[in-house]
Amino acid sequence: FPGLADVSVSQDIPVEGEITVPVGSHSPDEDYSTLDEPVKDTIMRDLKAVGKKFVHVMYPRKSSTLLRDWDLWGPLVLCVSLALMLQGGSADSRDDGGPQFAEVFVIIWFGAVVITLNSKLLGGTISFFQSLCVLGYCVLPLTMAMLVCRLVLLAGAGTISFIIRLLVVLAMFGWSTLASTAFLADSQPPNRKALVVYPIFLFYFVISWMILTFTPQ
Amino acid sequence: MAAADDLKFQEFDDAANLLAANPDATTISIDEPVEIPKKQHSRRQEPGREEDDELLGTDDSDKTELLAGQKKSAPFWTFEYYQTFFDVDTYQVLDRIKGSVFPVPGKNFVRLYIRSNPDLYGPFWICATLVFTIAVSGNLSNFFIHLGKPTYHYVPEFRKVSIAATTIYAYAWLVPLALWGFLMWRNSKVMNIVSYSFLEIVCVYGYSLFVYIPTAILWIIPQRVVRWVLVVFSLCLSGSVLVMTFWPAVRDDNRRIAVATVAAILLLHALLAVGCLAYFFDAPELDFPAPVIPAHNETTVTTKSH
């Protein structure tokens, strides 16, 4: 190699290093440093992680970030905001007919747990909390549909508003199902994919039904 | 090796020991050649006993598929025990659903489709789908029936979902429990040829409820005649599945008890269908006052007073 003959190694340049990628050796250093960082940094880091996952849901590509670094903050925020928006807003909510706050909460979390258990029992390789994380984050399109529905209902409650709401909810329901299937389908055994996808379809269908049938007093 | 050793099952053991002692020897493995080299590769640290256990393990797994009674070998507090109840593929579930909707006369659903592999996936998710189908269809049907009326304000009627869930899951689990207990009791008195395990009975009941899902969707049509025709039709289909499953189990018993059992099964099934129709779906022709125009002024006054 002609070029290498001119290279002289000075004593300042380190010629040794590690070939193996250290798996956990950085974390003790990071733990000590995150204790001293300002609170704003800690909060912003978690917020950025949640925001990045929201972006992943809106543009579903097969990425492992959503699966690897799971967190349940996003699903909690989405669940609470969806349950709040589904409240009729009237003080006399006895004849509301719509789901109570606790009912929405239970349906979303219990439904996600049941679907996760179902996929694990069928032989899926995804972990419990990763699946909960994905199912919870994929409620985001439906939460946006709820927001749009409430805005449309402020304008009026006629047939045209119903058609707009129907189209929006249908589109978001399809988006949610496709997004969650894109993330979860790979971890299932190949001849049982339909068995795992169907409960997810049912889950988002029930949430869409609750959103579509929301009628304020 | 000696000829006597070749005839014993320990031959597998000896082959593994030989392999551990002499890794370069060529061996012929008949079952699952992909898995064995992987396991050998991963457990290179303890080649002796681990290999024997694993090779014997795969041998056992082949045997357990043939011996249905030894399938649930994991203790009931492990996750693997419950995984054995979900050991079905998509095409198997679809076949079982088809078998419940198109019952072949004379063929037993359990023997034909379940074949000692009862699953809990079908019953659970068919019941869940049925719960939501009935609640949603009932809501839609009431909406269409009352659509033109001025006093009607649409409510989602979400309470009915929990009622539907309780009813249907109670039916799908408690009735099989009672039936299983009854069959066990009769089995101790009379030697029956056919006896079903609890899970098989749950399976039959779960899959027989499938035909109510399209029935519930068609119940949206607000015609009384159409609804009752649907009730009779779906009752015939799912009832025949149940009858053809349980008649061989009770036919050797006392004639009256056998007939009473089958009649009770059919009666409960009919009660479920009729009860759901009556509770979740309003009657198509309600007793509203015929002249709507004079009543209109009164109703607008009452709504304004709220």
Coordinates of C-alpha atoms in Angstrom, one line a residue:
Chain A
F1 CA 0.0 0.0 0.0
P2 CA 1.9 3.1 -1.2
G3 CA 0.1 5.7 1.0
L4 CA 0.7 4.0 4.3
A5 CA 4.5 4.3 4.0
D6 CA 4.3 8.0 4.7
V7 CA 2.1 7.8 7.7
S8 CA 3.9 8.3 11.0
V9 CA 2.2 7.5 14.2
S10 CA 2.7 10.1 16.9
Q11 CA 2.3 9.4 20.5
D12 CA -0.8 11.6 20.8
I13 CA -3.0 9.5 18.5
P14 CA -4.5 6.5 20.4
V15 CA -4.0 3.3 18.5
E16 CA -6.0 1.1 20.7
G17 CA -9.7 0.9 21.2
E18 CA -12.6 -1.5 21.7
I19 CA -14.1 -3.5 18.9
T20 CA -17.0 -4.8 20.9
V21 CA -19.9 -2.4 21.5
P22 CA -20.3 -1.9 25.2
V23 CA -23.9 -2.8 26.1
G24 CA -24.4 -1.4 29.5
S25 CA -21.2 0.3 30.3
H26 CA -22.5 3.8 29.6
S27 CA -25.6 3.6 31.9
P28 CA -23.8 4.1 35.2
D29 CA -22.3 7.3 33.9
E30 CA -25.6 8.4 32.5
D31 CA -27.4 7.7 35.8
Y32 CA -25.1 9.9 37.7
S33 CA -25.3 12.6 35.1
T34 CA -29.1 12.6 34.8
L35 CA -29.4 13.2 38.6
D36 CA -27.6 16.5 38.2
E37 CA -29.3 17.7 35.0
P38 CA -32.0 20.4 35.3
V39 CA -35.6 19.1 35.5
K40 CA -36.5 20.7 32.2
D41 CA -34.0 18.4 30.4
T42 CA -35.6 15.3 32.0
I43 CA -39.1 16.3 31.1
M44 CA -38.1 17.3 27.6
R45 CA -36.4 14.0 27.0
D46 CA -39.5 12.1 27.9
L47 CA -41.7 14.4 26.0
K48 CA -39.5 14.1 22.9
A49 CA -39.7 10.3 23.1
V50 CA -43.5 10.5 23.4
G51 CA -43.7 13.0 20.5
K52 CA -41.4 10.8 18.3
K53 CA -43.8 7.9 18.9
F54 CA -46.8 10.0 17.9
V55 CA -45.0 10.8 14.6
H56 CA -44.3 7.1 14.1
V57 CA -48.0 6.3 14.5
M58 CA -49.1 9.0 12.0
Y59 CA -46.6 7.8 9.4
P60 CA -46.3 4.1 10.2
R61 CA -43.1 2.6 8.9
K62 CA -41.7 -0.6 10.2
S63 CA -39.4 0.8 12.8
S64 CA -38.3 -0.9 16.0
T65 CA -38.1 2.3 18.0
L66 CA -41.7 2.1 19.0
L67 CA -41.3 -1.5 20.1
R68 CA -38.0 -1.3 21.8
D69 CA -38.4 1.8 24.0
W70 CA -41.9 1.4 25.2
D71 CA -43.6 3.8 27.5
L72 CA -47.2 4.2 28.6
W73 CA -47.3 8.0 29.0
G74 CA -48.7 8.5 25.5
P75 CA -51.5 5.9 25.9
L76 CA -52.4 7.4 29.2
V77 CA -52.7 10.9 27.8
L78 CA -54.7 9.7 24.8
C79 CA -57.0 7.6 26.9
V80 CA -57.7 10.4 29.4
S81 CA -58.3 13.0 26.6
L82 CA -60.6 10.6 24.7
A83 CA -62.6 9.7 27.8
L84 CA -62.9 13.4 28.7
M85 CA -64.1 14.3 25.2
L86 CA -66.7 11.6 25.3
Q87 CA -68.4 13.1 28.2
G88 CA -71.7 14.8 27.4
G89 CA -70.8 17.9 29.3
S90 CA -74.3 18.2 30.9
A91 CA -74.6 18.1 34.6
D92 CA -77.5 15.7 34.4
S93 CA -75.7 12.9 32.8
R94 CA -78.0 10.1 33.9
D95 CA -79.9 10.0 30.6
D96 CA -76.8 10.6 28.6
G97 CA -76.6 7.1 27.4
G98 CA -73.0 7.4 26.4
P99 CA -70.1 5.8 28.1
Q100 CA -69.0 7.1 31.5
F101 CA -65.4 8.2 32.0
A102 CA -64.5 5.0 33.8
E103 CA -66.2 2.8 31.1
V104 CA -64.0 4.3 28.4
F105 CA -60.9 3.9 30.5
V106 CA -61.8 0.2 31.3
I107 CA -62.6 -0.6 27.7
I108 CA -59.4 0.8 26.4
W109 CA -57.0 -0.6 29.0
F110 CA -58.8 -3.9 29.6
G111 CA -59.3 -4.4 25.8
A112 CA -55.6 -3.7 25.2
V113 CA -54.6 -6.2 27.9
V114 CA -56.9 -8.9 26.5
I115 CA -55.6 -8.4 23.0
T116 CA -52.0 -8.6 24.3
L117 CA -52.8 -11.8 26.2
N118 CA -54.5 -13.2 23.2
S119 CA -51.5 -12.6 20.9
K120 CA -49.1 -14.0 23.5
L121 CA -51.2 -17.1 24.0
L122 CA -51.3 -17.7 20.3
G123 CA -47.5 -17.8 20.3
G124 CA -46.5 -14.1 19.7
T125 CA -43.0 -13.1 20.6
I126 CA -43.7 -9.5 21.6
S127 CA -43.5 -8.5 25.2
F128 CA -46.5 -7.5 27.2
F129 CA -45.8 -3.9 27.7
Q130 CA -44.5 -3.4 24.2
S131 CA -47.9 -4.6 22.9
L132 CA -49.8 -2.3 25.3
C133 CA -47.6 0.6 24.2
V134 CA -48.3 0.0 20.5
L135 CA -52.1 -0.5 21.0
G136 CA -52.3 2.6 23.2
Y137 CA -50.4 4.9 20.8
C138 CA -52.4 3.7 17.8
V139 CA -55.5 5.3 19.5
L140 CA -54.1 8.6 18.4
P141 CA -55.9 8.8 15.0
L142 CA -59.2 8.1 16.8
T143 CA -58.5 10.8 19.4
M144 CA -58.0 13.2 16.5
A145 CA -61.2 12.0 15.0
M146 CA -63.0 12.7 18.3
L147 CA -61.6 16.2 18.3
V148 CA -62.9 16.8 14.7
C149 CA -66.3 15.3 15.6
R150 CA -66.7 17.7 18.5
L151 CA -65.8 20.6 16.4
V152 CA -68.2 19.6 13.7
L153 CA -70.9 19.1 16.2
L154 CA -70.4 22.6 17.4
A155 CA -71.4 23.8 14.0
G156 CA -74.6 21.7 13.8
A157 CA -76.0 18.2 14.2
G158 CA -77.7 17.5 10.9
T159 CA -77.2 14.9 8.2
I160 CA -74.3 16.7 6.6
S161 CA -72.4 16.8 9.9
F162 CA -73.2 13.1 10.4
I163 CA -71.8 12.2 7.0
I164 CA -68.6 14.2 7.7
R165 CA -68.2 12.6 11.0
L166 CA -68.8 9.1 9.6
L167 CA -66.2 9.6 6.9
V168 CA -63.6 11.0 9.3
V169 CA -64.2 8.2 11.9
L170 CA -64.0 5.5 9.2
A171 CA -60.8 6.9 7.8
M172 CA -59.2 7.2 11.3
F173 CA -60.4 3.7 12.2
G174 CA -58.7 2.3 9.2
W175 CA -55.6 4.3 9.9
S176 CA -55.4 3.0 13.5
T177 CA -55.9 -0.6 12.6
L178 CA -53.4 -0.4 9.8
A179 CA -50.8 1.3 12.0
S180 CA -51.1 -1.2 14.9
T181 CA -51.1 -4.1 12.5
A182 CA -47.9 -2.8 10.8
F183 CA -46.2 -2.8 14.1
L184 CA -47.6 -6.0 15.6
A185 CA -47.9 -8.3 12.6
D186 CA -44.3 -9.2 12.4
S187 CA -44.1 -10.7 15.9
Q188 CA -46.9 -13.3 15.2
P189 CA -46.5 -16.8 13.8
P190 CA -47.3 -16.6 10.1
N191 CA -50.3 -19.0 10.0
R192 CA -52.1 -17.2 12.9
K193 CA -51.8 -13.6 11.7
A194 CA -55.6 -13.2 11.0
L195 CA -56.4 -14.6 14.4
V196 CA -54.3 -11.8 16.0
V197 CA -55.4 -9.0 13.7
Y198 CA -59.2 -9.6 14.2
P199 CA -59.3 -8.7 17.9
I200 CA -57.4 -5.5 17.1
F201 CA -60.0 -4.7 14.4
L202 CA -62.8 -5.3 16.9
F203 CA -61.1 -3.1 19.6
Y204 CA -60.8 -0.1 17.3
F205 CA -64.2 -0.7 15.9
V206 CA -65.7 -0.4 19.4
I207 CA -63.8 2.8 20.1
S208 CA -64.9 4.2 16.7
W209 CA -68.5 3.3 17.5
M210 CA -68.3 5.2 20.8
I211 CA -66.9 8.2 18.9
L212 CA -69.4 8.1 16.1
T213 CA -72.5 7.8 18.4
F214 CA -71.4 10.6 20.6
T215 CA -74.3 13.1 20.8
P216 CA -74.1 16.1 23.1
Q217 CA -77.3 17.0 25.0
Chain B
M1 CA -23.8 -52.7 19.6
A2 CA -25.5 -55.9 20.8
A3 CA -28.6 -57.0 19.0
A4 CA -30.7 -56.9 22.2
D5 CA -29.9 -53.2 22.7
D6 CA -31.0 -52.3 19.2
L7 CA -34.5 -53.4 20.0
K8 CA -35.0 -51.3 23.1
F9 CA -36.0 -47.6 23.1
Q10 CA -32.6 -46.8 24.7
E11 CA -31.2 -46.8 21.2
F12 CA -31.9 -43.1 21.0
D13 CA -29.9 -42.6 24.2
D14 CA -26.9 -44.5 22.8
A15 CA -27.0 -42.5 19.6
A16 CA -26.7 -39.3 21.5
N17 CA -23.9 -40.6 23.7
L18 CA -22.1 -41.8 20.6
L19 CA -22.5 -38.3 19.0
A20 CA -21.2 -36.6 22.1
A21 CA -18.2 -38.8 22.2
N22 CA -17.6 -38.7 18.5
P23 CA -18.9 -35.4 17.0
D24 CA -17.6 -36.1 13.5
A25 CA -19.7 -39.2 13.0
T26 CA -22.5 -39.0 10.5
T27 CA -25.9 -39.4 11.9
I28 CA -29.4 -39.6 10.4
S29 CA -32.0 -37.7 12.2
I30 CA -35.6 -38.3 11.1
D31 CA -37.6 -35.7 13.0
E32 CA -37.1 -32.0 12.7
P33 CA -33.6 -31.7 11.5
V34 CA -33.7 -27.9 11.6
E35 CA -34.3 -27.7 15.3
I36 CA -31.7 -30.3 16.5
P37 CA -28.6 -28.6 15.1
K38 CA -29.7 -25.3 16.5
K39 CA -30.2 -26.7 19.9
Q40 CA -26.9 -28.5 19.8
H41 CA -25.2 -25.3 18.8
S42 CA -26.6 -23.3 21.6
R43 CA -25.9 -25.8 24.3
R44 CA -22.4 -26.7 23.5
Q45 CA -21.3 -26.2 27.0
E46 CA -23.0 -29.3 28.4
P47 CA -23.3 -31.7 25.5
G48 CA -23.9 -34.8 27.4
R49 CA -27.1 -34.7 29.4
E50 CA -28.7 -31.6 27.8
E51 CA -28.6 -33.2 24.4
D52 CA -30.2 -36.3 25.6
D53 CA -33.0 -34.4 27.2
E54 CA -33.6 -32.3 24.1
L55 CA -33.5 -35.2 21.8
L56 CA -35.9 -37.1 24.0
G57 CA -38.0 -34.0 24.3
T58 CA -38.6 -33.7 20.6
D59 CA -39.3 -37.4 20.5
D60 CA -41.9 -36.8 23.3
S61 CA -43.5 -33.9 21.5
D62 CA -44.1 -36.2 18.5
K63 CA -45.7 -38.7 20.7
T64 CA -47.9 -36.2 22.5
E65 CA -49.6 -35.1 19.4
L66 CA -50.8 -38.6 18.9
L67 CA -51.7 -39.2 22.6
A68 CA -54.4 -36.7 23.2
G69 CA -54.7 -37.4 26.9
Q70 CA -51.2 -36.3 27.6
K71 CA -51.3 -33.0 25.9
K72 CA -51.7 -30.7 28.9
S73 CA -48.4 -31.6 30.5
A74 CA -47.5 -28.2 31.9
P75 CA -48.7 -27.4 35.4
F76 CA -51.7 -25.1 35.5
W77 CA -49.9 -22.2 37.1
T78 CA -47.5 -21.7 34.1
F79 CA -48.3 -19.7 31.0
E80 CA -47.6 -22.7 28.7
Y81 CA -50.6 -24.5 30.1
Y82 CA -52.9 -21.9 28.8
Q83 CA -51.1 -21.7 25.5
T84 CA -52.3 -25.3 24.8
F85 CA -55.8 -23.9 24.6
F86 CA -54.8 -21.5 21.8
D87 CA -53.0 -24.0 19.7
V88 CA -55.1 -23.4 16.6
D89 CA -54.2 -21.9 13.2
T90 CA -56.4 -19.6 11.1
Y91 CA -57.7 -22.2 8.8
Q92 CA -58.7 -24.4 11.7
V93 CA -60.8 -21.7 13.3
L94 CA -62.4 -21.0 9.9
D95 CA -63.1 -24.7 9.4
R96 CA -64.8 -24.9 12.8
I97 CA -66.9 -21.8 12.1
K98 CA -67.9 -23.3 8.8
G99 CA -68.8 -26.5 10.5
S100 CA -71.1 -24.7 12.9
V101 CA -72.9 -22.8 10.3
F102 CA -73.4 -25.6 7.8
P103 CA -74.0 -28.7 10.0
V104 CA -73.5 -31.9 8.2
P105 CA -76.4 -34.2 9.2
G106 CA -75.2 -37.2 11.1
K107 CA -71.7 -35.8 11.7
N108 CA -70.6 -34.9 15.2
F109 CA -69.1 -31.4 15.5
V110 CA -66.7 -32.4 18.2
R111 CA -65.4 -35.5 16.5
L112 CA -65.2 -34.0 13.1
Y113 CA -63.7 -30.6 13.8
I114 CA -62.4 -30.4 17.3
R115 CA -60.7 -33.8 17.4
S116 CA -59.2 -33.5 20.9
N117 CA -57.9 -30.1 20.3
P118 CA -60.4 -27.8 21.9
D119 CA -59.5 -24.1 21.8
L120 CA -60.6 -21.2 23.8
Y121 CA -59.9 -18.6 21.1
G122 CA -63.1 -19.4 19.1
P123 CA -65.6 -19.3 22.0
F124 CA -64.1 -16.2 23.6
W125 CA -63.9 -14.0 20.5
I126 CA -67.2 -15.2 19.0
C127 CA -68.9 -14.3 22.3
A128 CA -67.1 -10.9 22.3
T129 CA -68.1 -10.2 18.7
L130 CA -71.7 -11.3 19.5
V131 CA -71.9 -8.9 22.5
F132 CA -70.9 -5.9 20.4
T133 CA -72.9 -7.0 17.4
I134 CA -76.1 -7.3 19.4
A135 CA -75.5 -4.0 21.2
V136 CA -74.6 -2.1 18.0
S137 CA -77.4 -3.7 15.9
G138 CA -80.0 -3.0 18.6
N139 CA -78.9 0.6 18.8
L140 CA -79.0 1.0 15.0
S141 CA -82.4 -0.7 14.7
N142 CA -83.9 1.5 17.4
F143 CA -82.5 4.5 15.7
F144 CA -84.1 3.6 12.3
I145 CA -87.4 2.7 13.9
H146 CA -87.7 5.9 15.8
L147 CA -86.1 8.1 13.1
G148 CA -89.0 10.2 11.9
K149 CA -90.6 10.8 15.3
P150 CA -90.2 14.3 16.8
T151 CA -89.9 13.2 20.4
Y152 CA -87.1 10.9 19.8
H153 CA -83.6 11.9 20.9
Y154 CA -80.9 9.4 20.0
V155 CA -78.9 7.9 22.9
P156 CA -76.1 5.4 22.4
E157 CA -77.5 3.1 25.2
F158 CA -74.1 2.1 26.4
R159 CA -75.5 0.4 29.5
K160 CA -76.8 -2.4 27.3
V161 CA -73.3 -3.4 26.3
S162 CA -72.5 -4.6 29.8
I163 CA -75.8 -6.3 30.1
A164 CA -75.3 -8.1 26.8
A165 CA -71.8 -9.1 27.8
T166 CA -72.9 -10.6 31.1
T167 CA -75.7 -12.5 29.5
I168 CA -73.8 -14.0 26.7
Y169 CA -70.7 -14.9 28.6
A170 CA -72.8 -16.4 31.4
Y171 CA -74.6 -18.5 28.8
A172 CA -71.4 -19.6 27.1
W173 CA -69.7 -20.7 30.3
L174 CA -72.3 -21.6 32.9
V175 CA -74.6 -23.7 30.7
P176 CA -71.6 -25.9 29.5
L177 CA -70.6 -26.2 33.1
A178 CA -74.0 -27.4 34.1
L179 CA -74.2 -29.7 31.2
W180 CA -70.8 -31.1 31.8
G181 CA -71.7 -31.7 35.5
F182 CA -74.9 -33.4 34.4
L183 CA -73.1 -35.6 31.9
M184 CA -70.5 -36.6 34.4
W185 CA -73.2 -37.5 36.9
R186 CA -75.1 -39.6 34.4
N187 CA -71.8 -41.1 33.2
S188 CA -71.2 -42.5 36.7
K189 CA -74.6 -44.1 36.7
V190 CA -74.8 -45.3 33.1
M191 CA -71.9 -46.4 31.0
N192 CA -72.0 -43.9 28.2
I193 CA -69.9 -44.4 25.1
V194 CA -69.3 -40.8 24.4
S195 CA -68.1 -38.4 27.1
Y196 CA -66.9 -34.9 26.4
S197 CA -64.4 -32.8 28.4
F198 CA -65.5 -29.5 29.7
L199 CA -63.5 -27.6 27.2
E200 CA -65.0 -29.5 24.3
I201 CA -68.5 -28.6 25.5
V202 CA -67.4 -24.9 25.9
C203 CA -66.0 -25.1 22.4
V204 CA -69.2 -26.5 20.9
Y205 CA -71.3 -23.9 22.6
G206 CA -69.0 -21.1 21.6
Y207 CA -68.9 -22.0 17.9
S208 CA -72.6 -22.7 17.8
L209 CA -73.2 -19.1 18.8
F210 CA -71.5 -17.9 15.7
V211 CA -74.6 -18.1 13.5
Y212 CA -76.3 -15.5 15.8
I213 CA -73.8 -12.8 14.6
P214 CA -75.2 -12.4 11.1
T215 CA -78.7 -13.0 12.5
A216 CA -78.2 -10.0 14.9
I217 CA -77.1 -7.9 12.0
L218 CA -80.1 -8.9 9.9
W219 CA -82.4 -8.1 12.9
I220 CA -81.9 -4.4 12.1
I221 CA -84.6 -4.9 9.5
P222 CA -87.7 -3.6 11.3
Q223 CA -90.1 -6.2 10.2
R224 CA -91.6 -8.5 12.7
V225 CA -92.0 -11.4 10.3
V226 CA -88.4 -11.2 9.1
R227 CA -87.1 -11.2 12.6
W228 CA -89.0 -14.2 13.7
V229 CA -88.1 -16.1 10.5
L230 CA -84.5 -15.3 11.3
V231 CA -84.9 -16.5 14.9
V232 CA -86.3 -19.9 13.8
F233 CA -83.7 -20.3 11.0
S234 CA -80.7 -19.6 13.3
L235 CA -82.1 -21.7 16.0
C236 CA -82.4 -24.6 13.6
L237 CA -78.8 -24.3 12.5
S238 CA -77.1 -23.9 15.8
G239 CA -79.6 -26.1 17.6
S240 CA -78.9 -28.9 15.2
V241 CA -75.2 -28.6 15.9
L242 CA -75.8 -29.0 19.6
V243 CA -78.3 -31.8 19.2
M244 CA -76.0 -33.8 16.9
T245 CA -73.2 -33.4 19.4
F246 CA -75.1 -34.3 22.5
W247 CA -77.6 -36.9 21.3
P248 CA -74.9 -39.6 21.1
A249 CA -73.9 -38.8 24.6
V250 CA -77.3 -39.3 26.2
R251 CA -79.0 -41.7 23.9
D252 CA -77.9 -44.7 25.9
D253 CA -79.5 -43.3 29.0
N254 CA -83.0 -43.6 30.2
R255 CA -85.3 -42.4 27.3
R256 CA -87.0 -39.7 29.2
I257 CA -83.9 -38.2 30.6
A258 CA -82.2 -38.2 27.2
V259 CA -85.1 -36.4 25.6
A260 CA -85.4 -34.0 28.5
T261 CA -81.7 -33.1 28.3
V262 CA -81.8 -32.4 24.6
A263 CA -85.0 -30.5 25.1
A264 CA -83.5 -28.4 27.8
I265 CA -80.4 -27.6 25.7
L266 CA -82.7 -26.4 22.9
L267 CA -84.9 -24.5 25.2
L268 CA -82.1 -22.5 26.7
H269 CA -80.7 -21.8 23.3
A270 CA -84.1 -20.5 22.1
L271 CA -84.4 -18.5 25.3
L272 CA -81.2 -16.7 24.6
A273 CA -82.2 -15.8 21.1
V274 CA -85.7 -14.6 21.9
G275 CA -84.5 -12.8 25.0
C276 CA -81.9 -10.9 23.1
L277 CA -84.4 -10.0 20.4
A278 CA -86.9 -8.8 22.9
Y279 CA -84.5 -6.7 25.1
F280 CA -82.2 -5.1 22.6
F281 CA -84.5 -4.6 19.7
D282 CA -87.6 -2.5 20.1
A283 CA -90.8 -3.7 18.4
P284 CA -91.2 -2.3 14.9
E285 CA -94.7 -1.0 15.5
L286 CA -95.0 1.0 18.7
D287 CA -98.2 2.4 20.2
F288 CA -97.8 6.0 19.3
P289 CA -100.9 8.2 19.0
A290 CA -102.0 7.9 15.4
P291 CA -102.6 11.6 14.7
V292 CA -99.2 13.1 15.0
I293 CA -100.1 16.7 14.0
P294 CA -102.2 17.7 17.1
A295 CA -99.7 16.0 19.3
H296 CA -96.8 18.0 17.7
N297 CA -97.8 21.2 19.5
E298 CA -97.9 19.6 22.9
T299 CA -94.5 17.9 22.4
T300 CA -92.8 21.1 21.3
V301 CA -94.2 22.7 24.5
T302 CA -92.9 20.0 26.7
T303 CA -89.4 20.1 25.1
K304 CA -89.3 23.9 25.5
S305 CA -90.1 23.6 29.2
H306 CA -86.9 21.6 29.9

